[in-house]
Coordinates of N, CA, C and O in Angstrom, one line a residue:
W92 N 117.1 177.5 63.9 CA 117.5 177.4 62.4 C 117.3 178.7 61.6 O 118.4 179.0 60.9
L93 N 116.3 179.5 61.8 CA 116.5 180.9 61.1 C 117.5 181.7 61.5 O 117.9 182.3 60.7
D94 N 117.9 181.7 62.7 CA 119.1 182.5 63.2 C 120.3 182.0 62.5 O 121.2 182.9 61.9
V95 N 120.5 180.7 62.4 CA 121.7 180.3 61.5 C 121.5 180.7 60.0 O 122.6 181.1 59.5
L96 N 120.4 180.7 59.4 CA 120.2 181.0 58.0 C 120.4 182.5 57.7 O 121.2 182.8 57.0
Y97 N 119.9 183.3 58.6 CA 119.9 184.7 58.5 C 121.2 185.3 58.7 O 121.7 186.4 58.5
S98 N 122.0 184.5 59.7 CA 123.3 185.1 60.0 C 124.4 184.3 59.2 O 125.6 184.6 59.3
H99 N 123.9 183.6 58.3 CA 124.7 182.9 57.2 C 125.8 182.0 58.0 O 126.8 181.8 57.5
G100 N 125.3 181.4 59.1 CA 126.1 180.5 59.6 C 127.2 180.9 60.4 O 128.4 180.2 60.5
N101 N 127.5 182.3 60.7 CA 128.6 182.9 61.3 C 129.0 182.2 62.6 O 130.2 182.3 63.0
D102 N 128.1 181.8 63.4 CA 128.3 181.4 64.8 C 128.7 179.8 64.8 O 128.9 179.3 66.0
I103 N 128.7 179.1 63.7 CA 129.1 177.7 63.7 C 130.2 177.4 62.7 O 130.5 178.2 61.9
T104 N 130.7 176.3 62.7 CA 131.8 175.9 61.9 C 131.3 175.5 60.6 O 130.1 175.2 60.5
D105 N 132.3 175.4 59.5 CA 131.8 174.9 58.3 C 131.2 173.5 58.3 O 130.3 173.3 57.5
K106 N 131.8 172.7 59.1 CA 131.3 171.3 59.3 C 130.0 171.2 59.7 O 129.1 170.4 59.3
E107 N 129.8 171.9 60.8 CA 128.3 172.1 61.4 C 127.3 172.6 60.4 O 126.2 172.0 60.2
L108 N 127.8 173.7 59.8 CA 126.8 174.4 58.7 C 126.5 173.2 57.6 O 125.3 173.1 57.2
V109 N 127.6 172.5 57.1 CA 127.2 171.5 56.1 C 126.3 170.5 56.6 O 125.5 170.1 55.8
E110 N 126.4 169.9 57.8 CA 125.7 169.0 58.4 C 124.0 169.5 58.3 O 123.3 168.7 58.2
L111 N 123.9 170.7 58.6 CA 122.5 171.3 58.9 C 121.9 171.5 57.6 O 120.7 171.4 57.3
I112 N 122.7 172.0 56.5 CA 122.0 172.4 55.3 C 122.1 171.4 54.1 O 121.5 171.7 53.1
S113 N 123.1 170.7 54.1 CA 123.4 169.7 52.9 C 122.1 168.8 52.7 O 121.5 168.3 53.5
E114 N 122.0 168.4 51.4 CA 121.0 167.3 51.1 C 121.6 166.2 50.6 O 122.8 166.1 50.0
R115 N 120.9 165.0 50.8 CA 121.5 163.7 50.4 C 120.4 163.0 49.7 O 119.2 162.9 50.3
R116 N 120.7 162.5 48.5 CA 120.0 161.7 47.7 C 120.6 160.6 47.1 O 121.8 160.6 46.8
T117 N 119.9 159.4 47.0 CA 120.4 158.2 46.4 C 119.9 158.0 45.2 O 118.6 158.0 45.0
M118 N 120.8 157.8 44.2 CA 120.3 157.4 42.9 C 120.0 156.0 42.6 O 120.8 155.2 43.0
S119 N 118.8 155.8 42.3 CA 118.3 154.3 42.2 C 118.8 153.5 41.0 O 118.8 152.4 40.9
R120 N 119.2 154.3 40.0 CA 119.7 153.8 38.8 C 121.0 154.3 38.4 O 121.6 155.3 39.0
M121 N 121.8 153.7 37.5 CA 123.1 154.1 37.0 C 122.9 155.6 36.4 O 121.7 155.8 35.7
L122 N 123.9 156.5 36.3 CA 123.8 157.7 35.8 C 123.3 157.8 34.3 O 122.6 158.5 33.9
S123 N 123.9 156.8 33.8 CA 123.6 156.8 32.3 C 122.3 156.4 32.0 O 121.7 156.6 30.9
D124 N 121.5 155.8 32.8 CA 120.1 155.4 32.5 C 119.2 156.6 32.7 O 118.0 156.5 32.3
Y125 N 119.7 157.8 33.3 CA 118.7 158.8 33.3 C 118.6 159.8 32.1 O 117.7 160.6 31.9
G126 N 119.5 159.5 31.2 CA 119.4 160.2 29.9 C 119.6 161.5 30.0 O 120.5 162.2 30.6
E127 N 118.6 162.4 29.4 CA 118.7 164.1 29.6 C 117.9 164.6 30.6 O 117.5 165.8 30.6
Q128 N 117.5 163.6 31.5 CA 116.6 164.3 32.6 C 117.6 165.2 33.5 O 118.7 165.1 33.4
K129 N 116.9 166.1 34.3 CA 117.5 167.0 35.1 C 117.0 166.8 36.5 O 115.9 166.8 36.7
S130 N 118.0 166.8 37.4 CA 117.6 167.0 38.9 C 119.0 167.4 39.6 O 120.0 167.4 39.0
T131 N 118.9 167.6 40.9 CA 120.0 167.9 41.6 C 120.9 166.9 41.7 O 122.1 167.0 41.7
S132 N 120.4 165.6 41.9 CA 121.2 164.4 42.2 C 122.0 164.2 40.8 O 123.2 163.8 40.8
I133 N 121.3 164.4 39.5 CA 122.0 164.0 38.4 C 123.2 165.0 38.2 O 124.3 164.7 37.6
S134 N 122.8 166.2 38.4 CA 123.9 167.4 38.3 C 125.1 167.0 39.3 O 126.4 167.1 38.8
T135 N 124.8 166.6 40.4 CA 125.8 166.3 41.4 C 126.6 165.1 40.8 O 127.8 165.2 41.0
A136 N 126.0 164.1 40.5 CA 126.6 162.8 39.9 C 127.6 163.3 38.8 O 128.7 162.5 38.7
K137 N 127.1 164.1 37.8 CA 128.0 164.4 36.8 C 129.2 165.3 37.1 O 130.2 164.9 36.7
R138 N 128.9 166.1 38.1 CA 130.1 166.8 38.6 C 131.0 165.9 39.4 O 132.3 166.2 39.5
L139 N 130.6 164.9 40.1 CA 131.4 164.0 40.8 C 132.2 163.2 39.7 O 133.5 163.0 39.9
A140 N 131.6 162.8 38.7 CA 132.4 162.1 37.5 C 133.3 163.0 37.0 O 134.6 162.5 36.8
E141 N 133.2 164.3 36.8 CA 134.2 165.1 36.3 C 135.3 165.3 37.2 O 136.4 165.4 36.7
F142 N 135.0 165.4 38.4 CA 135.9 165.7 39.4 C 136.7 164.5 40.0 O 137.9 164.4 40.0
L143 N 136.0 163.3 40.2 CA 136.7 162.2 40.6 C 136.9 161.0 39.7 O 137.6 160.1 39.9
G144 N 136.3 161.2 38.4 CA 136.3 160.1 37.5 C 135.1 159.4 37.2 O 134.2 159.2 38.2
D145 N 134.9 158.8 36.1 CA 133.6 158.0 35.7 C 133.5 156.8 36.6 O 132.4 156.3 36.8
D146 N 134.5 156.3 37.2 CA 134.4 155.0 37.9 C 133.4 155.2 39.2 O 132.8 154.3 39.6
V147 N 133.4 156.4 39.6 CA 132.6 156.7 40.9 C 131.1 156.6 40.6 O 130.4 156.2 41.5
V148 N 130.7 156.9 39.5 CA 129.3 156.9 39.1 C 128.8 155.7 38.3 O 127.6 155.8 37.8
K149 N 129.6 154.6 38.0 CA 129.2 153.7 37.1 C 128.3 152.7 37.6 O 127.4 151.9 36.9
D150 N 128.0 152.6 39.1 CA 127.0 151.8 39.6 C 125.8 152.4 40.1 O 125.9 153.7 40.3
K151 N 124.6 151.8 40.3 CA 123.5 152.3 40.8 C 123.6 152.4 42.2 O 124.6 151.8 42.9
G152 N 122.7 153.3 42.8 CA 122.9 153.3 44.5 C 123.9 154.5 44.8 O 124.2 154.7 46.0
L153 N 124.2 155.4 44.0 CA 125.1 156.5 44.3 C 124.6 157.5 45.3 O 123.4 157.9 45.1
C154 N 125.2 157.7 46.4 CA 124.8 158.7 47.4 C 125.3 160.1 47.0 O 126.5 160.3 47.0
C155 N 124.4 161.1 46.6 CA 124.8 162.3 46.3 C 124.6 163.3 47.5 O 123.4 163.5 47.9
R156 N 125.6 163.9 47.9 CA 125.5 164.9 49.0 C 125.8 166.3 48.4 O 126.9 166.3 47.8
F157 N 125.1 167.3 48.6 CA 125.2 168.4 47.8 C 124.7 169.6 48.6 O 123.8 169.6 49.5
V158 N 125.1 170.9 48.2 CA 124.5 172.1 48.6 C 124.1 172.9 47.4 O 124.6 172.6 46.4
I159 N 123.3 174.0 47.5 CA 122.8 174.6 46.6 C 123.5 176.1 46.4 O 123.6 176.8 47.6
A160 N 124.1 176.5 45.3 CA 124.8 177.7 45.2 C 124.0 178.7 44.8 O 122.9 178.5 44.2
N161 N 124.4 180.0 44.9 CA 123.5 181.1 44.6 C 124.0 181.7 43.2 O 123.3 182.6 42.7
V162 N 124.9 181.0 42.6 CA 125.3 181.4 41.1 C 125.3 180.2 40.5 O 125.5 179.0 40.9
P163 N 125.2 180.1 39.0 CA 125.1 181.3 38.2 C 123.6 181.9 38.3 O 122.8 181.0 38.5
R164 N 123.5 183.2 38.7 CA 122.2 183.8 38.7 C 121.3 183.5 37.7 O 121.6 183.6 36.5
G165 N 120.0 183.1 38.1 CA 119.1 182.9 37.3 C 118.9 181.4 36.7 O 118.0 181.0 36.0
A166 N 120.1 180.7 37.1 CA 120.0 179.2 36.6 C 119.1 178.5 37.4 O 118.8 178.8 38.7
P167 N 118.5 177.3 37.0 CA 117.6 176.5 37.7 C 118.5 176.0 38.8 O 119.6 175.8 38.8
I168 N 117.7 175.4 39.8 CA 118.4 174.8 41.1 C 119.1 173.6 40.6 O 120.2 173.4 41.2
T169 N 118.7 172.8 39.7 CA 119.3 171.6 39.3 C 120.7 172.0 38.7 O 121.7 171.2 39.0
E170 N 120.9 173.0 38.2 CA 122.3 173.5 37.8 C 123.1 174.1 38.7 O 124.4 174.4 38.6
R171 N 122.6 174.3 40.0 CA 123.5 175.0 41.1 C 123.8 174.1 42.1 O 124.3 174.6 43.2
A172 N 123.7 172.9 42.0 CA 124.0 171.7 42.9 C 125.4 171.5 43.0 O 126.1 171.3 42.0
I173 N 126.1 171.7 44.0 CA 127.5 171.5 44.3 C 127.9 170.2 45.1 O 127.3 170.3 46.3
P174 N 128.5 169.3 44.7 CA 128.8 168.0 45.5 C 129.7 168.6 46.8 O 130.7 169.3 46.5
L175 N 129.5 168.0 47.8 CA 130.2 168.4 49.0 C 131.8 167.9 49.0 O 132.6 168.4 49.7
T176 N 131.9 166.9 48.3 CA 133.4 166.4 48.2 C 134.5 167.4 47.7 O 135.5 167.2 48.0
I177 N 133.7 168.2 46.8 CA 134.8 169.3 46.4 C 135.3 170.2 47.3 O 136.5 170.6 47.3
F178 N 134.7 170.4 48.5 CA 135.2 171.1 49.6 C 136.1 170.4 50.5 O 136.8 171.1 51.4
Q179 N 136.3 169.1 50.2 CA 137.4 168.4 51.0 C 138.7 168.1 50.2 O 139.5 167.6 50.5
S180 N 138.7 168.7 48.9 CA 139.8 168.6 48.0 C 140.7 169.7 48.3 O 140.6 170.5 49.0
D181 N 142.1 169.5 47.6 CA 143.1 170.6 47.8 C 142.4 171.8 47.1 O 141.6 171.9 46.3
Q182 N 142.8 173.0 47.7 CA 142.5 174.2 47.4 C 142.4 174.7 46.1 O 141.4 175.3 45.3
S183 N 143.6 174.3 45.3 CA 143.7 174.7 43.9 C 142.6 173.9 43.0 O 142.1 174.4 42.1
V184 N 142.4 172.6 43.4 CA 141.4 171.8 42.8 C 140.0 172.3 43.0 O 139.2 172.4 42.2
R185 N 139.8 172.7 44.2 CA 138.4 173.1 44.6 C 138.1 174.4 43.8 O 137.1 174.6 43.3
N186 N 139.0 175.3 43.9 CA 139.0 176.6 43.2 C 138.7 176.4 41.8 O 137.9 177.2 41.1
Y187 N 139.4 175.4 41.1 CA 139.2 175.4 39.7 C 137.9 174.8 39.3 O 137.2 175.5 38.5
Y188 N 137.3 173.9 40.0 CA 136.2 173.3 39.7 C 134.8 174.3 40.1 O 133.9 174.4 39.4
L189 N 135.0 175.0 41.3 CA 134.1 175.8 41.6 C 133.9 176.8 40.6 O 132.7 177.3 40.4
R190 N 135.0 177.5 40.2 CA 134.9 178.6 39.1 C 134.2 178.1 37.9 O 133.6 178.9 37.3
K191 N 134.6 176.9 37.5 CA 134.1 176.2 36.2 C 132.7 176.1 36.4 O 131.9 176.4 35.5
W192 N 132.1 175.5 37.4 CA 130.8 175.1 37.6 C 129.9 176.3 37.9 O 128.7 176.3 37.5
L193 N 130.3 177.4 38.7 CA 129.6 178.5 39.0 C 129.9 179.6 38.0 O 129.1 180.7 38.3
H194 N 130.7 179.6 37.1 CA 131.2 180.5 36.2 C 131.5 181.9 36.8 O 131.0 183.0 36.7
L195 N 132.5 181.6 37.8 CA 132.8 182.8 38.6 C 134.3 183.2 38.0 O 135.1 182.5 37.5
S196 N 134.6 184.6 38.4 CA 135.7 185.1 38.0 C 137.1 184.8 39.0 O 136.5 184.4 40.1
I197 N 138.2 185.0 38.8 CA 139.1 184.8 39.8 C 139.0 185.8 40.9 O 139.4 185.3 42.0
T198 N 138.5 186.9 40.8 CA 138.3 187.7 41.9 C 137.1 187.6 42.8 O 137.2 188.0 43.9
E199 N 136.2 186.8 42.5 CA 135.0 186.6 43.4 C 135.4 185.4 44.4 O 136.1 184.5 44.2
S200 N 134.9 185.6 45.6 CA 135.1 184.7 46.6 C 134.5 183.3 46.5 O 133.4 183.1 46.0
L201 N 135.2 182.3 46.8 CA 134.9 180.9 46.8 C 134.5 180.2 48.3 O 134.6 179.0 48.3
D202 N 134.5 181.1 49.1 CA 134.1 180.6 50.6 C 132.7 180.1 50.6 O 131.8 180.6 49.8
L203 N 132.5 179.0 51.2 CA 131.3 178.3 51.3 C 130.1 179.3 51.6 O 129.1 179.2 51.0
R204 N 130.2 180.2 52.6 CA 129.2 181.0 53.1 C 128.9 181.9 51.9 O 127.7 182.4 51.9
D205 N 129.8 182.2 51.0 CA 129.6 183.4 50.0 C 128.9 182.7 48.9 O 128.2 183.5 48.1
I206 N 129.0 181.4 48.6 CA 128.4 180.9 47.4 C 127.1 180.2 47.8 O 126.3 179.8 46.8
L207 N 126.7 179.9 49.0 CA 125.5 179.2 49.3 C 124.3 180.3 48.9 O 124.4 181.3 49.0
D208 N 123.2 179.6 48.5 CA 122.0 180.2 48.2 C 121.1 180.3 49.5 O 120.2 179.5 49.7
W209 N 121.4 181.3 50.3 CA 120.8 181.5 51.6 C 119.2 181.5 51.5 O 118.3 181.1 52.3
N210 N 118.8 182.3 50.5 CA 117.4 182.4 50.3 C 116.6 181.1 49.9 O 115.5 180.8 50.3
Y211 N 117.3 180.2 49.2 CA 116.8 178.8 48.9 C 116.6 178.2 50.2 O 115.5 177.6 50.4
Y212 N 117.5 178.1 51.0 CA 117.5 177.5 52.3 C 116.3 178.0 53.2 O 115.8 177.2 54.0
I213 N 116.2 179.4 53.2 CA 115.1 179.9 54.1 C 113.9 179.5 53.6 O 112.9 179.2 54.2
D214 N 113.7 179.6 52.2 CA 112.4 179.2 51.6 C 112.1 177.8 51.9 O 111.0 177.6 52.2
R215 N 113.1 177.0 51.8 CA 112.9 175.4 52.0 C 112.5 175.3 53.4 O 111.6 174.5 53.7
L216 N 113.1 175.9 54.5 CA 112.7 175.7 55.8 C 111.3 176.3 56.2 O 110.5 175.5 56.8
N217 N 110.9 177.4 55.5 CA 109.5 177.9 55.7 C 108.5 176.9 55.0 O 107.5 176.7 55.8
S218 N 108.9 176.4 53.9 CA 107.9 175.5 53.3 C 107.7 174.2 54.3 O 106.7 173.7 54.4
C219 N 108.9 173.7 54.8 CA 108.7 172.5 55.7 C 107.8 172.8 56.9 O 107.1 172.0 57.3
V220 N 108.1 173.9 57.5 CA 107.4 174.3 58.7 C 105.9 174.5 58.3 O 104.9 174.1 59.2
Q221 N 105.5 175.2 57.1 CA 104.2 175.3 56.8 C 103.5 174.0 56.5 O 102.3 173.7 57.0
K222 N 104.1 173.0 56.1 CA 103.7 171.6 55.7 C 103.4 171.0 57.1 O 102.3 170.3 57.2
I223 N 104.2 171.2 58.1 CA 103.9 170.5 59.5 C 102.8 171.2 60.1 O 102.0 170.4 60.7
V224 N 102.7 172.5 60.0 CA 101.6 173.2 60.7 C 100.3 172.8 60.0 O 99.3 172.6 60.7
Y225 N 100.3 172.8 58.7 CA 99.1 172.6 58.0 C 98.6 171.3 58.1 O 97.4 170.9 58.4
T226 N 99.6 170.1 58.2 CA 99.1 168.9 58.3 C 98.6 168.5 59.8 O 97.6 168.0 59.8
Y227 N 99.2 169.1 60.7 CA 98.8 169.0 62.1 C 97.4 169.6 62.2 O 96.5 168.9 62.8
S228 N 97.3 170.7 61.7 CA 95.7 171.4 61.9 C 94.8 170.6 61.2 O 93.7 170.5 61.6
V229 N 95.1 170.2 60.0 CA 94.0 169.3 59.2 C 93.7 168.0 60.0 O 92.5 167.7 60.1
V230 N 94.7 167.4 60.5 CA 94.4 166.0 61.1 C 93.6 166.3 62.3 O 92.6 165.6 62.6
F231 N 93.8 167.4 63.1 CA 93.1 167.6 64.3 C 91.7 168.2 64.0 O 90.8 168.1 64.9
Q232 N 91.6 168.9 63.0 CA 90.3 169.5 62.5 C 89.3 168.2 62.3 O 88.1 168.2 62.7
Y233 N 89.8 167.2 61.5 CA 89.0 166.3 61.2 C 88.8 165.3 62.2 O 87.7 164.5 62.4
L234 N 89.7 165.2 63.0 CA 89.6 164.2 64.2 C 88.5 164.7 65.2 O 87.8 163.7 65.8
Q235 N 88.2 165.9 65.3 CA 87.3 166.4 66.1 C 85.8 165.8 65.6 O 85.0 165.5 66.3
Y236 N 85.7 165.8 64.3 CA 84.4 165.4 63.6 C 84.3 163.9 63.8 O 83.2 163.4 64.1
L237 N 85.4 163.2 63.6 CA 85.4 161.8 63.7 C 85.0 161.2 65.1 O 84.2 160.3 65.5
L238 N 85.4 162.1 66.1 CA 85.0 161.7 67.7 C 83.5 161.9 67.9 O 82.9 161.2 68.8
L239 N 82.7 162.5 67.1 CA 81.5 162.7 67.2 C 80.6 161.5 66.6 O 79.4 161.3 67.0
L240 N 81.3 160.7 65.9 CA 80.6 159.5 65.5 C 80.5 158.4 66.5 O 81.4 158.4 67.4
P241 N 79.5 157.5 66.5 CA 79.5 156.5 67.5 C 80.6 155.5 67.5 O 80.8 154.9 66.4
Y242 N 81.3 155.4 68.6 CA 82.2 154.6 68.9 C 83.3 154.2 67.8 O 83.0 153.4 66.9
F243 N 84.3 155.0 67.8 CA 85.6 154.9 67.0 C 86.7 154.5 67.7 O 87.6 155.4 68.1
P244 N 87.0 153.3 68.3 CA 87.9 153.1 69.1 C 89.3 153.5 68.6 O 90.2 154.1 69.4
F245 N 89.7 153.2 67.4 CA 90.9 153.7 66.9 C 91.1 154.9 66.9 O 92.2 155.5 67.3
V246 N 90.2 155.7 66.6 CA 90.3 157.3 66.4 C 90.4 157.7 67.9 O 91.3 158.7 68.2
V247 N 89.7 157.2 68.7 CA 89.7 157.7 70.2 C 91.1 157.4 70.8 O 91.7 158.1 71.6
D248 N 91.5 156.1 70.5 CA 92.9 155.8 71.1 C 94.0 156.9 70.3 O 95.0 157.1 71.0
Y249 N 93.8 157.0 69.2 CA 95.0 157.9 68.5 C 94.8 159.2 69.1 O 95.8 159.9 69.2
Y250 N 93.6 159.7 69.2 CA 93.4 161.0 69.9 C 94.1 161.1 71.2 O 94.9 162.1 71.5
L251 N 93.9 160.2 72.0 CA 94.5 160.2 73.4 C 95.9 160.1 73.4 O 96.6 160.7 74.1
I252 N 96.5 159.3 72.4 CA 97.9 159.1 72.4 C 98.5 160.4 71.8 O 99.6 160.8 72.4
M253 N 97.9 161.0 70.8 CA 98.6 162.2 70.3 C 98.4 163.5 71.3 O 99.4 164.2 71.5
S254 N 97.4 163.5 72.1 CA 97.1 164.5 72.9 C 98.3 164.3 74.0 O 98.8 165.3 74.5
V255 N 98.6 163.2 74.5 CA 99.5 163.0 75.6 C 100.9 163.2 75.0 O 101.8 163.8 75.5
Y256 N 101.1 162.7 73.7 CA 102.5 163.0 73.0 C 102.7 164.5 72.9 O 103.9 165.0 73.1
L257 N 101.7 165.3 72.5 CA 101.9 166.6 72.2 C 102.2 167.4 73.5 O 102.7 168.6 73.4
R258 N 101.8 166.9 74.6 CA 102.1 167.8 75.9 C 103.6 167.7 76.2 O 104.0 168.5 77.0
Y259 N 104.3 166.7 75.7 CA 105.7 166.6 76.1 C 106.7 166.9 75.0 O 106.9 166.8 74.1

C-alpha cells in the first residue's frame, strides 16, 4: 500500500488506483434534509447534482463514491471531494467541472494522479494501521490479566481461538 501511495500509483492502472483509494458512503437521507451541514458525502452529492442533474440526488440512499483532491490548497477535506463519475465523462465535460470545482487554470494538469491528495491517503493509511495495532495490543494486554482470574471459559476459548487464528 505505501509503495502505491509513495509512487503515486505509477505501476498500476487508473482503474486499479481508483479501486484502492476511493471512498464510498451512502447517504441515509435526501440531500435536502442535510441543510447547511458539511461532509464529503454532501459535497459529492451536490457535485453529482450539478454534473448529472437534480434527479440523481432526489432520493435517500444515494451512494457517493469519491476521491480527495489536493486543491484548492488550504480548503477543508469536505470541499475537496470529487465524485468518481466525473472521470467517466467526456474529456471536455470532465475538464470543465474539475477546473470549476478545484479552481484550476487552463494550464494546470487534470490527470487523476496530479490532483489526488497523496498526503491525505498516506495519513489515512497510517491512522488505520495505528488503530489496528493499538486495538490488538490493548486486547491482548487485558486478556492476560483476565486469564489470571479463576475459570473464565469464554476468555480462555477466545484466547485459544485468537492464538490459533493469528498463527495463520
